[in-house]
Amino acid sequence: MLGTFDTLKYLARGGRIGKGKALLGSILNVKPVVTIRDGAISPVGNFRTRTKAVDKLVAMVQGASDAQELAIVHSTTPNEAQNLKIRLSSFVDINHIYIARLGPAIGVHTGPGTLVLVIRDSGGKTEAADSFSKPLVKRPPLHLPKINLPTHRQV
């Protein structure tokens, strides 16, 4: 997944970033681009304009040579999502590019102007696919004491 945000205010309100970082980002009018891979969020870069941030998303999709399907998820910008679909159709078949609206549970933390691209690869066995089948945390077995309860209770 790749994404950009129009403002850092909502990320700060939800506790995703610090208030100082949000203040500095809003003063500089920064548009961050992040990736989410195997559950880890990684920053790609900060851009001064929305256009440059979206251009970076397009360049990253272009670099994903095994992209089979693509979902464009937006919070409040359906026209921008439609234009992005047309731009991305030169890399991925337009019949395999889907547009969806971001749900309120995530939208409240990311704010208006959020734009996320979700890429599905060719379906080959990858490390990412392997990581979903393994448990994230190895837990010890749970041993509970046996309690003898009567099976029939007379009143």
CSV table of C-alpha atoms in Angstrom, one decimal:
chain,number,residue,atom,x,y,z
A,1,MET,CA,0.0,0.0,0.0
A,2,LEU,CA,1.1,3.5,-0.8
A,3,GLY,CA,-0.5,6.7,0.5
A,4,THR,CA,-0.3,10.4,0.9
A,5,PHE,CA,-2.2,12.8,3.2
A,6,ASP,CA,-3.3,16.3,2.6
A,7,THR,CA,-2.7,17.5,6.1
A,8,LEU,CA,-0.9,16.1,9.2
A,9,LYS,CA,-3.4,17.6,11.6
A,10,TYR,CA,-5.6,14.4,11.8
A,11,LEU,CA,-2.6,12.1,12.2
A,12,ALA,CA,-1.5,14.2,15.2
A,13,ARG,CA,-5.0,14.2,16.7
A,14,GLY,CA,-5.2,10.4,16.5
A,15,GLY,CA,-1.7,10.1,18.1
A,16,ARG,CA,-0.1,8.7,15.0
A,17,ILE,CA,2.6,11.5,14.9
A,18,GLY,CA,3.8,14.0,17.4
A,19,LYS,CA,2.2,17.5,17.7
A,20,GLY,CA,5.6,19.1,17.0
A,21,LYS,CA,6.0,17.2,13.7
A,22,ALA,CA,2.4,18.0,12.7
A,23,LEU,CA,3.0,21.7,13.4
A,24,LEU,CA,6.2,21.8,11.4
A,25,GLY,CA,4.6,19.9,8.6
A,26,SER,CA,1.7,22.3,8.4
A,27,ILE,CA,3.9,25.3,8.5
A,28,LEU,CA,6.0,23.9,5.6
A,29,ASN,CA,2.9,22.6,3.9
A,30,VAL,CA,4.4,19.1,3.7
A,31,LYS,CA,2.6,16.2,2.0
A,32,PRO,CA,4.1,12.9,3.2
A,33,VAL,CA,4.2,9.7,1.2
A,34,VAL,CA,4.3,6.4,3.1
A,35,THR,CA,4.2,2.7,2.3
A,36,ILE,CA,2.7,-0.1,4.4
A,37,ARG,CA,4.3,-3.4,3.8
A,38,ASP,CA,4.0,-6.4,6.0
A,39,GLY,CA,2.3,-4.3,8.6
A,40,ALA,CA,5.1,-1.8,8.9
A,41,ILE,CA,4.7,1.9,7.9
A,42,SER,CA,7.7,3.4,6.2
A,43,PRO,CA,8.1,7.0,5.1
A,44,VAL,CA,9.0,7.4,1.4
A,45,GLY,CA,9.5,11.1,1.5
A,46,ASN,CA,7.9,14.5,2.1
A,47,PHE,CA,6.8,16.7,-0.8
A,48,ARG,CA,5.9,20.4,-0.8
A,49,THR,CA,2.9,20.0,-3.2
A,50,ARG,CA,0.1,17.6,-3.6
A,51,THR,CA,1.0,17.2,-7.3
A,52,LYS,CA,4.6,16.0,-6.5
A,53,ALA,CA,3.3,13.6,-3.9
A,54,VAL,CA,0.8,12.0,-6.4
A,55,ASP,CA,3.6,11.9,-9.0
A,56,LYS,CA,5.7,9.9,-6.6
A,57,LEU,CA,2.8,7.5,-6.1
A,58,VAL,CA,2.5,7.0,-9.9
A,59,ALA,CA,6.3,6.5,-10.2
A,60,MET,CA,6.1,3.8,-7.5
A,61,VAL,CA,3.3,2.0,-9.3
A,62,GLN,CA,5.3,2.2,-12.5
A,63,GLY,CA,8.2,0.6,-10.7
A,64,ALA,CA,6.0,-2.3,-9.4
A,65,SER,CA,6.5,-4.5,-12.5
A,66,ASP,CA,4.3,-7.4,-11.2
A,67,ALA,CA,1.2,-5.3,-10.4
A,68,GLN,CA,-1.9,-7.1,-11.6
A,69,GLU,CA,-4.7,-5.1,-9.8
A,70,LEU,CA,-4.8,-1.8,-8.2
A,71,ALA,CA,-7.3,-0.1,-5.9
A,72,ILE,CA,-7.4,3.7,-5.5
A,73,VAL,CA,-8.9,4.6,-2.1
A,74,HIS,CA,-9.7,8.3,-1.5
A,75,SER,CA,-11.4,10.1,1.4
A,76,THR,CA,-12.9,13.3,-0.3
A,77,THR,CA,-11.4,13.5,-3.8
A,78,PRO,CA,-13.3,11.4,-6.2
A,79,ASN,CA,-12.3,13.5,-9.2
A,80,GLU,CA,-8.6,13.2,-8.3
A,81,ALA,CA,-9.0,9.4,-7.9
A,82,GLN,CA,-10.7,9.2,-11.4
A,83,ASN,CA,-7.8,11.2,-13.0
A,84,LEU,CA,-5.3,9.0,-11.2
A,85,LYS,CA,-7.0,5.9,-12.6
A,86,ILE,CA,-6.6,7.3,-16.1
A,87,ARG,CA,-2.9,8.0,-15.5
A,88,LEU,CA,-2.3,4.5,-14.0
A,89,SER,CA,-4.0,2.7,-16.9
A,90,SER,CA,-0.8,2.8,-18.9
A,91,PHE,CA,0.8,0.5,-16.3
A,92,VAL,CA,-2.1,-1.6,-15.2
A,93,ASP,CA,-5.2,-2.7,-17.3
A,94,ILE,CA,-7.9,-0.1,-16.6
A,95,ASN,CA,-10.4,-3.0,-16.0
A,96,HIS,CA,-8.3,-4.0,-13.0
A,97,ILE,CA,-8.1,-0.6,-11.4
A,98,TYR,CA,-10.8,0.0,-8.8
A,99,ILE,CA,-11.9,3.1,-7.0
A,100,ALA,CA,-13.2,3.1,-3.4
A,101,ARG,CA,-14.0,5.6,-0.7
A,102,LEU,CA,-12.1,5.4,2.5
A,103,GLY,CA,-14.2,4.3,5.5
A,104,PRO,CA,-14.9,6.5,8.5
A,105,ALA,CA,-12.9,4.5,10.9
A,106,ILE,CA,-9.6,5.1,9.1
A,107,GLY,CA,-10.8,8.4,7.6
A,108,VAL,CA,-11.1,10.0,11.1
A,109,HIS,CA,-7.3,9.4,11.6
A,110,THR,CA,-6.1,10.4,8.2
A,111,GLY,CA,-8.4,13.3,7.4
A,112,PRO,CA,-9.7,14.8,4.1
A,113,GLY,CA,-7.5,14.5,1.1
A,114,THR,CA,-6.1,11.1,1.9
A,115,LEU,CA,-5.2,9.1,-1.2
A,116,VAL,CA,-4.1,5.4,-0.9
A,117,LEU,CA,-3.1,3.0,-3.6
A,118,VAL,CA,-3.3,-0.7,-2.9
A,119,ILE,CA,-1.3,-3.0,-5.3
A,120,ARG,CA,-1.9,-6.7,-5.7
A,121,ASP,CA,1.0,-8.5,-7.3
A,122,SER,CA,0.9,-11.4,-9.8
A,123,GLY,CA,0.0,-13.9,-7.0
A,124,GLY,CA,3.3,-15.7,-7.0
A,125,LYS,CA,4.7,-17.0,-3.7
A,126,THR,CA,6.4,-14.0,-2.1
A,127,GLU,CA,7.9,-13.3,1.3
A,128,ALA,CA,5.0,-11.0,2.0
A,129,ALA,CA,2.5,-13.8,1.4
A,130,ASP,CA,4.5,-16.1,3.7
A,131,SER,CA,4.5,-13.5,6.5
A,132,PHE,CA,0.7,-13.5,6.7
A,133,SER,CA,0.5,-17.2,7.3
A,134,LYS,CA,2.9,-17.0,10.3
A,135,PRO,CA,1.8,-15.7,13.7
A,136,LEU,CA,3.2,-12.3,14.5
A,137,VAL,CA,3.8,-13.3,18.2
A,138,LYS,CA,4.8,-16.7,19.4
A,139,ARG,CA,2.7,-17.3,22.5
A,140,PRO,CA,3.4,-20.0,25.1
A,141,PRO,CA,0.8,-22.7,25.6
A,142,LEU,CA,-1.9,-21.8,28.1
A,143,HIS,CA,-2.2,-24.2,31.0
A,144,LEU,CA,-5.3,-23.9,33.1
A,145,PRO,CA,-6.0,-25.8,36.3
A,146,LYS,CA,-8.8,-28.4,36.2
A,147,ILE,CA,-11.8,-27.6,38.2
A,148,ASN,CA,-14.1,-30.4,39.2
A,149,LEU,CA,-17.7,-29.2,39.0
A,150,PRO,CA,-20.6,-31.4,39.8
A,151,THR,CA,-22.5,-32.5,36.7
A,152,HIS,CA,-25.9,-32.6,38.4
A,153,ARG,CA,-26.9,-30.2,41.0
A,154,GLN,CA,-29.8,-30.9,43.4
A,155,VAL,CA,-31.8,-28.0,44.7
